[in-house]
Structures are given as C-alpha cells and as structure tokens.
CSV table of C-alpha atoms in Angstrom, one decimal:
chain,number,residue,atom,x,y,z
A,1,MET,CA,74.5,157.0,146.4
A,2,GLY,CA,76.2,157.5,150.4
A,3,GLN,CA,77.4,155.1,153.0
A,4,ALA,CA,74.0,154.6,154.9
A,5,GLY,CA,72.8,153.5,151.2
A,6,CYS,CA,75.1,151.4,150.8
A,7,LYS,CA,75.1,149.4,154.1
A,8,ARG,CA,70.8,149.2,153.8
A,9,LEU,CA,71.3,147.4,150.7
A,10,SER,CA,74.0,145.2,152.6
A,11,GLN,CA,71.1,144.2,155.0
A,12,SER,CA,68.0,143.9,152.7
A,13,LEU,CA,70.4,141.0,151.1
A,14,PHE,CA,69.8,138.6,154.3
A,15,ASP,CA,65.9,139.9,154.8
A,16,TYR,CA,62.7,137.2,155.3
A,17,LYS,CA,59.7,138.0,153.9
A,18,THR,CA,57.0,135.9,153.8
A,19,GLU,CA,53.0,136.8,152.5
A,20,LYS,CA,49.9,137.9,154.2
A,21,TYR,CA,46.8,135.8,153.9
A,22,VAL,CA,43.4,137.3,154.3
A,23,ILE,CA,41.2,135.3,155.7
A,24,ALA,CA,37.7,136.6,155.2
A,25,LYS,CA,34.6,135.1,157.2
A,26,ASN,CA,32.0,136.4,154.2
A,27,LYS,CA,29.6,133.5,152.2
A,28,LYS,CA,29.7,135.5,148.6
A,29,VAL,CA,33.8,135.7,148.4
A,30,GLY,CA,34.7,131.8,150.4
A,31,LEU,CA,31.4,130.7,147.5
A,32,LEU,CA,33.3,133.0,144.6
A,33,TYR,CA,36.7,131.2,145.2
A,34,ARG,CA,35.6,127.5,145.5
A,35,LEU,CA,33.6,128.3,142.3
A,36,LEU,CA,36.9,129.1,140.4
A,37,GLN,CA,38.9,126.9,141.8
A,38,VAL,CA,36.0,123.9,141.0
A,39,SER,CA,36.0,125.0,137.1
A,40,ILE,CA,39.3,125.2,136.7
A,41,LEU,CA,39.7,121.7,138.4
A,42,THR,CA,36.6,120.8,135.7
A,43,TYR,CA,38.7,121.9,132.7
A,44,LEU,CA,41.7,120.5,133.4
A,45,VAL,CA,40.5,116.6,134.4
A,46,VAL,CA,37.6,117.1,131.4
A,47,TRP,CA,38.6,119.2,128.8
A,48,VAL,CA,42.5,118.7,128.5
A,49,PHE,CA,43.4,115.3,130.3
A,50,LEU,CA,39.6,113.5,129.2
A,51,VAL,CA,38.8,115.0,125.9
A,52,LYS,CA,42.7,116.6,124.3
A,53,LYS,CA,44.4,113.6,126.1
A,54,GLY,CA,46.4,115.8,127.3
A,55,TYR,CA,48.6,113.2,129.6
A,56,GLN,CA,49.7,111.7,126.5
A,57,ASP,CA,52.7,111.5,124.8
A,58,PHE,CA,53.5,111.9,121.3
A,59,ASP,CA,56.2,110.8,119.2
A,60,THR,CA,56.9,112.8,116.2
A,61,SER,CA,59.7,110.3,114.8
A,62,LEU,CA,58.1,108.3,112.8
A,63,GLN,CA,59.6,105.9,110.6
A,64,SER,CA,57.9,105.2,107.4
A,65,SER,CA,58.4,103.4,103.9
A,66,VAL,CA,56.1,104.0,100.6
A,67,ILE,CA,56.6,100.6,98.0
A,68,THR,CA,54.6,101.1,95.2
A,69,LYS,CA,53.6,98.6,91.9
A,70,VAL,CA,51.4,99.1,89.1
A,71,LYS,CA,49.5,96.7,87.1
A,72,GLY,CA,47.9,97.1,83.7
A,73,VAL,CA,48.2,96.7,80.0
A,74,THR,CA,46.5,98.3,77.1
A,75,PHE,CA,46.6,97.8,73.2
A,76,THR,CA,47.1,101.2,70.8
A,77,ASN,CA,47.5,100.7,67.0
A,78,THR,CA,49.0,103.9,65.4
A,79,SER,CA,51.2,105.0,62.5
A,80,GLU,CA,54.3,105.5,64.6
A,81,LEU,CA,54.4,102.4,66.1
A,82,GLY,CA,51.9,100.4,65.0
A,83,GLU,CA,50.9,98.0,66.6
A,84,ARG,CA,51.4,97.8,70.6
A,85,LEU,CA,51.0,96.1,74.1
A,86,TRP,CA,51.7,97.9,76.9
A,87,ASP,CA,52.6,96.7,80.1
A,88,VAL,CA,54.0,98.3,82.7
A,89,ALA,CA,57.6,98.1,81.9
A,90,ASP,CA,57.0,100.4,78.7
A,91,TYR,CA,54.5,103.0,80.7
A,92,VAL,CA,55.9,102.8,84.8
A,93,ILE,CA,59.0,105.4,85.2
A,94,PRO,CA,61.4,104.9,87.1
A,95,PRO,CA,60.3,100.4,88.1
A,96,GLN,CA,61.6,100.5,90.7
A,97,GLY,CA,58.4,101.3,92.8
A,98,GLU,CA,59.0,104.5,94.7
A,99,ASN,CA,57.2,106.6,96.8
A,100,ILE,CA,57.4,109.1,93.8
A,101,PHE,CA,56.3,107.6,90.4
A,102,PHE,CA,55.0,108.6,86.9
A,103,ILE,CA,52.4,106.9,84.5
A,104,ILE,CA,52.8,107.5,80.9
A,105,THR,CA,49.1,108.2,79.2
A,106,ASN,CA,49.9,110.7,76.1
A,107,LEU,CA,52.7,110.3,74.4
A,108,ILE,CA,54.6,112.6,71.1
A,109,VAL,CA,56.5,110.2,69.1
A,110,THR,CA,59.1,110.9,66.4
A,111,PRO,CA,60.7,107.9,65.2
A,112,HIS,CA,64.2,107.1,63.0
A,113,GLN,CA,66.2,110.0,64.0
A,114,ARG,CA,69.6,110.2,63.0
A,115,GLN,CA,72.8,112.6,63.9
A,116,GLU,CA,72.7,114.7,60.5
A,117,THR,CA,71.5,118.0,58.7
A,118,CYS,CA,68.2,118.8,58.6
A,119,ALA,CA,66.5,122.1,58.6
A,120,GLU,CA,65.1,122.8,62.3
A,121,SER,CA,61.8,123.3,63.2
A,122,GLU,CA,59.8,127.0,62.3
A,123,SER,CA,58.2,126.9,65.5
A,124,ILE,CA,61.1,128.1,67.1
A,125,PRO,CA,61.5,131.6,66.9
A,126,ASP,CA,65.3,131.7,67.2
A,127,ALA,CA,65.6,129.5,63.9
A,128,VAL,CA,64.0,131.6,61.4
A,129,CYS,CA,66.1,133.1,59.0
A,130,TYR,CA,66.4,135.0,55.6
A,131,GLU,CA,70.1,134.5,54.4
A,132,ASP,CA,73.5,131.9,55.6
A,133,SER,CA,74.6,135.4,57.0
A,134,ASP,CA,71.3,134.8,59.4
A,135,CYS,CA,73.3,131.4,60.8
A,136,PRO,CA,76.1,131.4,61.9
A,137,PRO,CA,78.0,128.5,61.7
A,138,GLY,CA,78.5,126.3,65.5
A,139,GLU,CA,75.8,127.9,67.2
A,140,PRO,CA,73.4,126.2,68.6
A,141,ILE,CA,69.9,127.0,69.1
A,142,MET,CA,68.9,127.2,72.6
A,143,ALA,CA,65.7,126.8,72.0
A,144,GLY,CA,65.3,124.2,69.7
A,145,ASN,CA,67.3,120.9,68.7
A,146,GLY,CA,70.9,121.4,67.4
A,147,VAL,CA,73.8,123.3,66.3
A,148,ARG,CA,73.5,125.8,63.5
A,149,THR,CA,74.8,125.0,60.0
A,150,GLY,CA,75.7,128.5,58.2
A,151,ARG,CA,72.7,128.0,55.5
A,152,CYS,CA,69.8,129.5,55.4
A,153,LEU,CA,66.8,127.1,54.1
A,154,GLN,CA,64.1,128.3,52.6
A,155,SER,CA,60.9,126.8,51.5
A,156,GLY,CA,59.2,127.0,47.8
A,157,ASN,CA,59.4,130.8,46.9
A,158,THR,CA,59.4,132.4,50.4
A,159,GLN,CA,62.8,134.4,51.3
A,160,ARG,CA,62.0,133.4,54.9
A,161,GLY,CA,62.9,129.8,55.7
A,162,THR,CA,65.3,128.2,59.2
A,163,CYS,CA,68.0,127.5,59.4
A,164,GLU,CA,69.7,124.3,58.5
A,165,ILE,CA,71.1,122.9,61.8
A,166,PHE,CA,73.3,119.3,63.0
A,167,ALA,CA,70.8,117.1,65.3
A,168,TRP,CA,68.9,114.4,65.3
A,169,CYS,CA,66.8,114.5,62.2
A,170,PRO,CA,64.1,115.2,61.3
A,171,VAL,CA,63.4,116.9,64.7
A,172,GLU,CA,60.3,116.5,66.3
A,173,THR,CA,57.2,118.7,64.4
A,174,LYS,CA,54.1,117.2,65.9
A,175,SER,CA,51.6,119.0,68.0
A,176,ARG,CA,49.9,116.6,71.4
A,177,PRO,CA,47.2,113.8,70.2
A,178,GLU,CA,43.4,114.7,70.9
A,179,LYS,CA,43.0,112.1,72.2
A,180,PRO,CA,44.9,109.8,75.1
A,181,LEU,CA,47.0,107.4,73.6
A,182,LEU,CA,46.5,105.6,77.0
A,183,GLY,CA,42.7,106.7,77.2
A,184,LYS,CA,42.3,102.7,78.7
A,185,ALA,CA,44.7,103.0,81.5
A,186,GLU,CA,42.5,104.5,84.2
A,187,ASP,CA,41.5,100.5,84.5
A,188,PHE,CA,44.5,100.0,85.8
A,189,THR,CA,45.9,99.9,89.2
A,190,ILE,CA,48.5,101.1,92.1
A,191,TYR,CA,49.6,99.3,94.7
A,192,ILE,CA,50.8,101.7,97.9
A,193,LYS,CA,52.3,99.8,101.0
A,194,ASN,CA,53.1,101.8,104.0
A,195,PHE,CA,55.2,101.0,106.3
A,196,ILE,CA,55.3,102.7,109.8
A,197,HIS,CA,57.4,103.0,113.4
A,198,PHE,CA,57.5,105.4,116.5
A,199,PRO,CA,59.9,104.3,117.8
A,200,LYS,CA,59.5,105.7,120.8
A,201,PHE,CA,56.3,103.2,121.6
A,202,ASN,CA,58.1,100.1,119.7
A,203,PHE,CA,55.0,100.1,118.1
A,204,SER,CA,54.9,99.4,114.1
A,205,LYS,CA,52.1,98.4,111.2
A,206,THR,CA,51.5,98.7,107.9
A,207,ASN,CA,48.3,99.1,106.0
A,208,VAL,CA,48.0,96.2,104.5
A,209,LEU,CA,45.5,93.3,105.9
A,210,ASP,CA,47.4,90.7,107.7
A,211,THR,CA,46.1,87.4,106.2
A,212,LYS,CA,47.0,83.8,104.9
A,213,ASP,CA,44.7,84.0,101.8
A,214,ARG,CA,46.9,84.2,98.7
A,215,ASP,CA,44.0,85.6,97.0
A,216,PHE,CA,42.9,88.9,99.0
A,217,LEU,CA,46.0,91.3,97.1
A,218,LYS,CA,44.3,90.1,93.6
A,219,SER,CA,40.1,90.3,94.0
A,220,CYS,CA,40.2,93.0,96.9
A,221,ARG,CA,40.4,97.0,95.8
A,222,PHE,CA,40.2,100.0,98.5
A,223,GLY,CA,37.3,101.6,99.5
A,224,PRO,CA,35.6,102.4,102.9
A,225,LYS,CA,34.2,99.0,103.6
A,226,ASN,CA,38.0,98.1,102.5
A,227,PRO,CA,40.2,100.1,103.8
A,228,TYR,CA,43.7,97.3,104.4
A,229,CYS,CA,43.0,96.3,100.6
A,230,PRO,CA,45.9,99.2,99.0
A,231,ILE,CA,45.1,98.9,95.7
A,232,PHE,CA,43.7,101.6,93.7
A,233,ARG,CA,41.8,102.3,90.6
A,234,LEU,CA,43.6,104.8,89.3
A,235,GLY,CA,41.1,106.5,87.7
A,236,SER,CA,39.5,106.5,91.0
A,237,VAL,CA,42.2,108.3,92.5
A,238,VAL,CA,42.4,111.1,90.2
A,239,SER,CA,39.0,111.4,90.1
A,240,TRP,CA,38.7,111.9,94.5
A,241,ALA,CA,41.6,114.2,94.0
A,242,GLY,CA,38.7,116.5,92.3
A,243,SER,CA,40.0,116.1,88.2
A,244,ASN,CA,38.3,113.9,85.2
A,245,PHE,CA,40.7,111.0,84.2
A,246,GLN,CA,40.6,111.8,80.8
A,247,GLU,CA,41.4,115.0,80.8
A,248,ILE,CA,44.9,114.8,83.6
A,249,ALA,CA,45.7,112.0,80.7
A,250,LEU,CA,45.6,114.3,77.6
A,251,GLN,CA,47.9,116.9,79.2
A,252,GLY,CA,49.0,115.5,82.1
A,253,GLY,CA,49.9,116.4,86.2
A,254,VAL,CA,50.6,116.0,89.6
A,255,ILE,CA,48.8,114.1,92.1
A,256,GLY,CA,49.7,114.0,95.5
A,257,ILE,CA,48.5,110.6,98.0
A,258,GLN,CA,48.7,111.9,101.9
A,259,ILE,CA,48.8,108.8,104.2
A,260,GLU,CA,48.0,109.6,108.0
A,261,TRP,CA,48.4,107.7,110.9
A,262,ASN,CA,47.2,109.0,114.2
A,263,CYS,CA,47.1,106.5,116.2
A,264,ASP,CA,45.8,106.3,120.2
A,265,LEU,CA,48.0,103.6,122.3
A,266,ASP,CA,45.7,104.2,124.8
A,267,LYS,CA,43.3,101.8,122.6
A,268,ALA,CA,43.7,98.5,120.6
A,269,PRO,CA,46.3,98.5,117.7
A,270,SER,CA,43.4,97.8,115.6
A,271,GLU,CA,42.4,101.1,116.2
A,272,CYS,CA,45.3,102.5,114.6
A,273,ASN,CA,44.2,102.9,111.0
A,274,PRO,CA,45.4,104.4,108.1
A,275,ARG,CA,43.6,108.2,106.1
A,276,TYR,CA,44.3,108.9,102.8
A,277,TYR,CA,44.0,112.3,101.2
A,278,PHE,CA,44.0,112.4,97.5
A,279,SER,CA,44.9,116.0,96.1
A,280,ARG,CA,46.0,117.3,93.3
A,281,LEU,CA,49.4,119.0,93.2
A,282,ASP,CA,49.5,121.2,90.0
A,283,SER,CA,48.3,124.5,89.1
A,284,ARG,CA,45.4,124.2,86.8
A,285,PHE,CA,44.8,127.0,84.1
A,286,PRO,CA,41.9,127.4,82.7
A,287,GLY,CA,41.8,126.4,77.7
A,288,ASN,CA,45.1,125.2,76.6
A,289,SER,CA,47.0,127.4,78.9
A,290,VAL,CA,50.6,126.1,78.3
A,291,SER,CA,51.5,125.9,82.2
A,292,SER,CA,48.7,123.4,82.2
A,293,GLY,CA,50.0,119.8,82.3
A,294,TYR,CA,52.6,117.7,83.1
A,295,ASN,CA,55.5,115.8,79.8
A,296,PHE,CA,59.1,115.7,79.4
A,297,ARG,CA,61.0,114.0,76.9
A,298,PHE,CA,62.9,110.3,76.8
A,299,ALA,CA,64.8,108.4,73.4
A,300,LYS,CA,65.0,104.7,72.9
A,301,TYR,CA,68.2,103.8,71.2
A,302,TYR,CA,69.4,100.9,68.8
A,303,ARG,CA,71.7,100.1,65.9
A,304,ASP,CA,70.8,99.8,61.7
A,305,GLU,CA,72.9,96.2,60.3
A,306,ALA,CA,75.3,98.8,59.3
A,307,GLY,CA,76.3,99.7,63.2
A,308,VAL,CA,74.9,103.8,62.4
A,309,GLU,CA,72.8,104.6,66.0
A,310,PHE,CA,69.4,106.0,65.8
A,311,ARG,CA,66.8,106.8,67.9
A,312,THR,CA,62.6,107.0,69.0
A,313,LEU,CA,62.3,109.8,70.5
A,314,MET,CA,59.0,110.1,72.3
A,315,LYS,CA,57.8,113.4,74.7
A,316,ALA,CA,55.6,111.6,77.5
A,317,TYR,CA,52.0,113.4,79.2
A,318,GLY,CA,51.1,111.4,82.0
A,319,ILE,CA,50.7,111.4,85.8
A,320,ARG,CA,52.9,111.8,88.5
A,321,PHE,CA,52.1,110.2,91.9
A,322,ASP,CA,53.8,111.8,95.6
A,323,VAL,CA,52.8,109.5,98.4
A,324,MET,CA,53.8,111.0,101.7
A,325,ALA,CA,53.1,110.0,105.5
A,326,GLY,CA,51.4,111.6,107.8
A,327,LYS,CA,53.7,113.2,111.5
A,328,PHE,CA,53.0,114.5,114.7
A,329,SER,CA,53.5,117.6,116.7
A,330,ILE,CA,54.6,117.2,120.5
A,331,ILE,CA,52.4,118.0,123.2
A,332,PRO,CA,53.8,116.9,126.5
A,333,THR,CA,52.2,116.7,129.6
A,334,ILE,CA,54.3,118.5,131.8
A,335,ILE,CA,52.8,121.7,130.0
A,336,ASN,CA,49.2,121.1,130.6
A,337,MET,CA,49.7,120.7,134.4
A,338,ALA,CA,52.4,124.0,134.4
A,339,SER,CA,49.3,125.9,132.9
A,340,GLY,CA,47.0,124.5,135.1
A,341,VAL,CA,48.6,125.2,138.6
A,342,ALA,CA,48.9,128.9,136.7
A,343,LEU,CA,45.4,129.6,137.0
A,344,MET,CA,44.3,128.4,140.3
A,345,GLY,CA,47.4,130.8,141.8
A,346,VAL,CA,45.7,133.1,139.6
A,347,VAL,CA,42.6,132.5,141.3
A,348,ARG,CA,43.8,133.3,144.8
A,349,PRO,CA,45.3,137.1,145.0
A,350,ARG,CA,41.7,137.8,143.7
A,351,GLY,CA,40.0,136.3,146.1
A,352,GLU,CA,42.2,138.2,148.3
A,353,TRP,CA,41.9,141.9,146.7
A,354,LYS,CA,38.3,141.4,147.4
A,355,SER,CA,38.8,140.3,150.8
A,356,GLU,CA,41.0,142.8,151.8
A,357,CYS,CA,38.4,145.2,150.3
A,358,GLY,CA,35.7,143.9,153.0
A,359,ALA,CA,38.5,143.6,155.7
A,360,ALA,CA,39.2,147.6,155.1
A,361,ALA,CA,35.8,148.6,155.8
A,362,GLY,CA,36.3,147.4,159.4
A,363,PRO,CA,35.0,144.2,161.0
A,364,ALA,CA,31.3,145.4,161.6
A,365,ASP,CA,30.9,146.0,158.1
A,366,SER,CA,32.2,142.5,156.9
A,367,GLY,CA,32.0,140.5,159.2
A,368,GLY,CA,35.4,139.4,158.6
A,369,VAL,CA,38.6,138.4,160.6
A,370,ALA,CA,41.8,139.5,159.4
A,371,ARG,CA,45.2,137.7,160.0
A,372,GLY,CA,48.7,138.2,159.0
A,373,VAL,CA,51.6,136.1,159.6
A,374,GLY,CA,54.8,137.0,158.9
C-alpha cells in the first residue's frame, strides 16, 4: 500500500455516513409496509405477551424440601418368622422420612445364622468341586457367602460337591416366594409434604391444605377433587404409574413421584397449585428376567444366653420411591422486546427496496418522489 492509499485510509476514519431514505408515493407499497408492521405488533402483543406471558420474569432458583411418612399395619404367619405384626418401623427404610424411601413387600428369611463352617450353596458356580484341591484354603468365593476351608464336601455317592466355607451358616438357599409376603400393603398410605419457596419473589407455599381441622389429614385421601390432601394410597400410586401392585410387590421396583409447581404470580396465590406425575423408573423385562425388580439384603443381630452372636438374614424385595420437585427455565422480557424490534427493522429495508425499484422506473411510471439525505 502506497502513501496515497495510507492517506485515503486515514481520512476515511473521520468520515460520517448517513442512511438514504426513499419516500414512495405508492399506495400498494405503503399498504404492504403498514400491514407488515401491524402483523408484527399483533404477534408481540397477543402471542408473546398475552398468551406466552413473555413480559414475566421466571425464578429458576426454586427451593424445595420433601418430608414423607408411611402408615399401615399388616399380619403374617410364616414358618421362618411365625406370627408377626408388621408396622412402619419394620417395613420402611430409612425411617427418617426422606424424599427417597423403600417399602418392603416381600422377603426371603434365613434365620439363626452363626459364624461357623458349612457347605456353600450349590447355586454358586465357583463353589463346585470334585476334590479338596479345588477348594484352596483362605480364598474367598467372591460371588458366594464365605471363605474356603480347603475341604470339598460331597453329598451321597456323587463325585460333584461344593466347597466347605467359613461363613454365616446356614447360607441362604431359598428362592423368592411365589406370593408377596406383605400383599396387603397396597392399602398403606404415604404422606408427602412438600414446601417450596421462590426467593426472587419471596413467595412460599406447601401442598397441604391450610386448615385448623386436626382430623383433616386423618380422613382425607388425594384425588382430583382433593388436590391439597397429601395422603396417597400405596396401591393407587402404583396404579397411576402404570403397574400392577401384586406384580411389583413380588419382585420389587422403583417409582418416581414428580411434584411440579408452575405458578403465575399475576394471579392469586390460590391459583398456584401442585401437579403430580407418577412413573415407573426401573426397566421392566418380560417374564422372570434376572434383571427385573429391586432387592437388597440386611440382617438383624442377636446374642444367645452364652453371649454368642447370631443373626437373621433377610433379602428384601419392595418398592423404592423417589419424590422430586420440578424447576423452571428463564425467558427474560428484554429478549422478546429485542426480537420484536429486530423484526420491525426487517420490514423497512424490504419496503425501501421495493420503492427504489419503483423510483428507478422514473417519476412518471411510479408516481413517487425520491428524496435523499446525507
């Protein structure tokens, strides 16, 4: 770039430019221009602001807490446990009333286990042996119940046996019952108390009816006509999630309870109501797939008169509940305003372009007058 080019560049830095406007004396172009403007204004006022509430500010920092409580009793009579009454302290885990809790509906019970030697379960593949050398002492059976002692225990005249282990004996050998132990648990009730607070608007609410009637929570049940009763029948929750209670009680499962608060604070606080959604969260497989259900093991420990510890092992099947509160997305009003202004700006160049085309044909053809500024 030469000296002359540098001089032109430096001078252009101080240039001042203005737009050129074309005033078209053409009713068709003018009518089209005004129609486009009215259309955009109608879109902004009616759709964006009145229908979509685009002028509102949204609070995304929803603060929420959930308290749960289960009630109900049932009676069972089994060979392992005898006659037994089950109350909430027996079948709800954990007992603190959190937003995630588990209700036991079925059990495999292995009573009177003590730490001693016994044969490993025949259902454990790594426990199969034919001679003592197949059971190296001190090595644990990872998928089994204990540590090998070095002996192969064979039953009858067969050569095939299982390794002897040091474990909690006798080991669990029973299969899952064909009917759920707590099959009547579908009449239990779940109390779900949800507090919400929108800090930006200093607005709080709960899903419990504000009443001084002490008997309200003792007699009400949640339903379409009673949305502010937070007492849910267990069987109804499972049904709303699209499942059969006896089926899920047999092998277990996971159910999600979503509480959604979508509150328009332009209206009265009484119009801010919770909406509940129930869904089955675990994958259901056809038939008796090993991937179906939900279960875990726990034990209760005791000591006999001699002070020796023993336990009752329980494999619990049941329903896990996850209670969740919904949140919101942000749509600032200024974004909608800026979008509308941008759309209004798009209309003008199109009208001017059409006017310039008419002006290029000459004043006699277009009937317009072109005036330039700048």
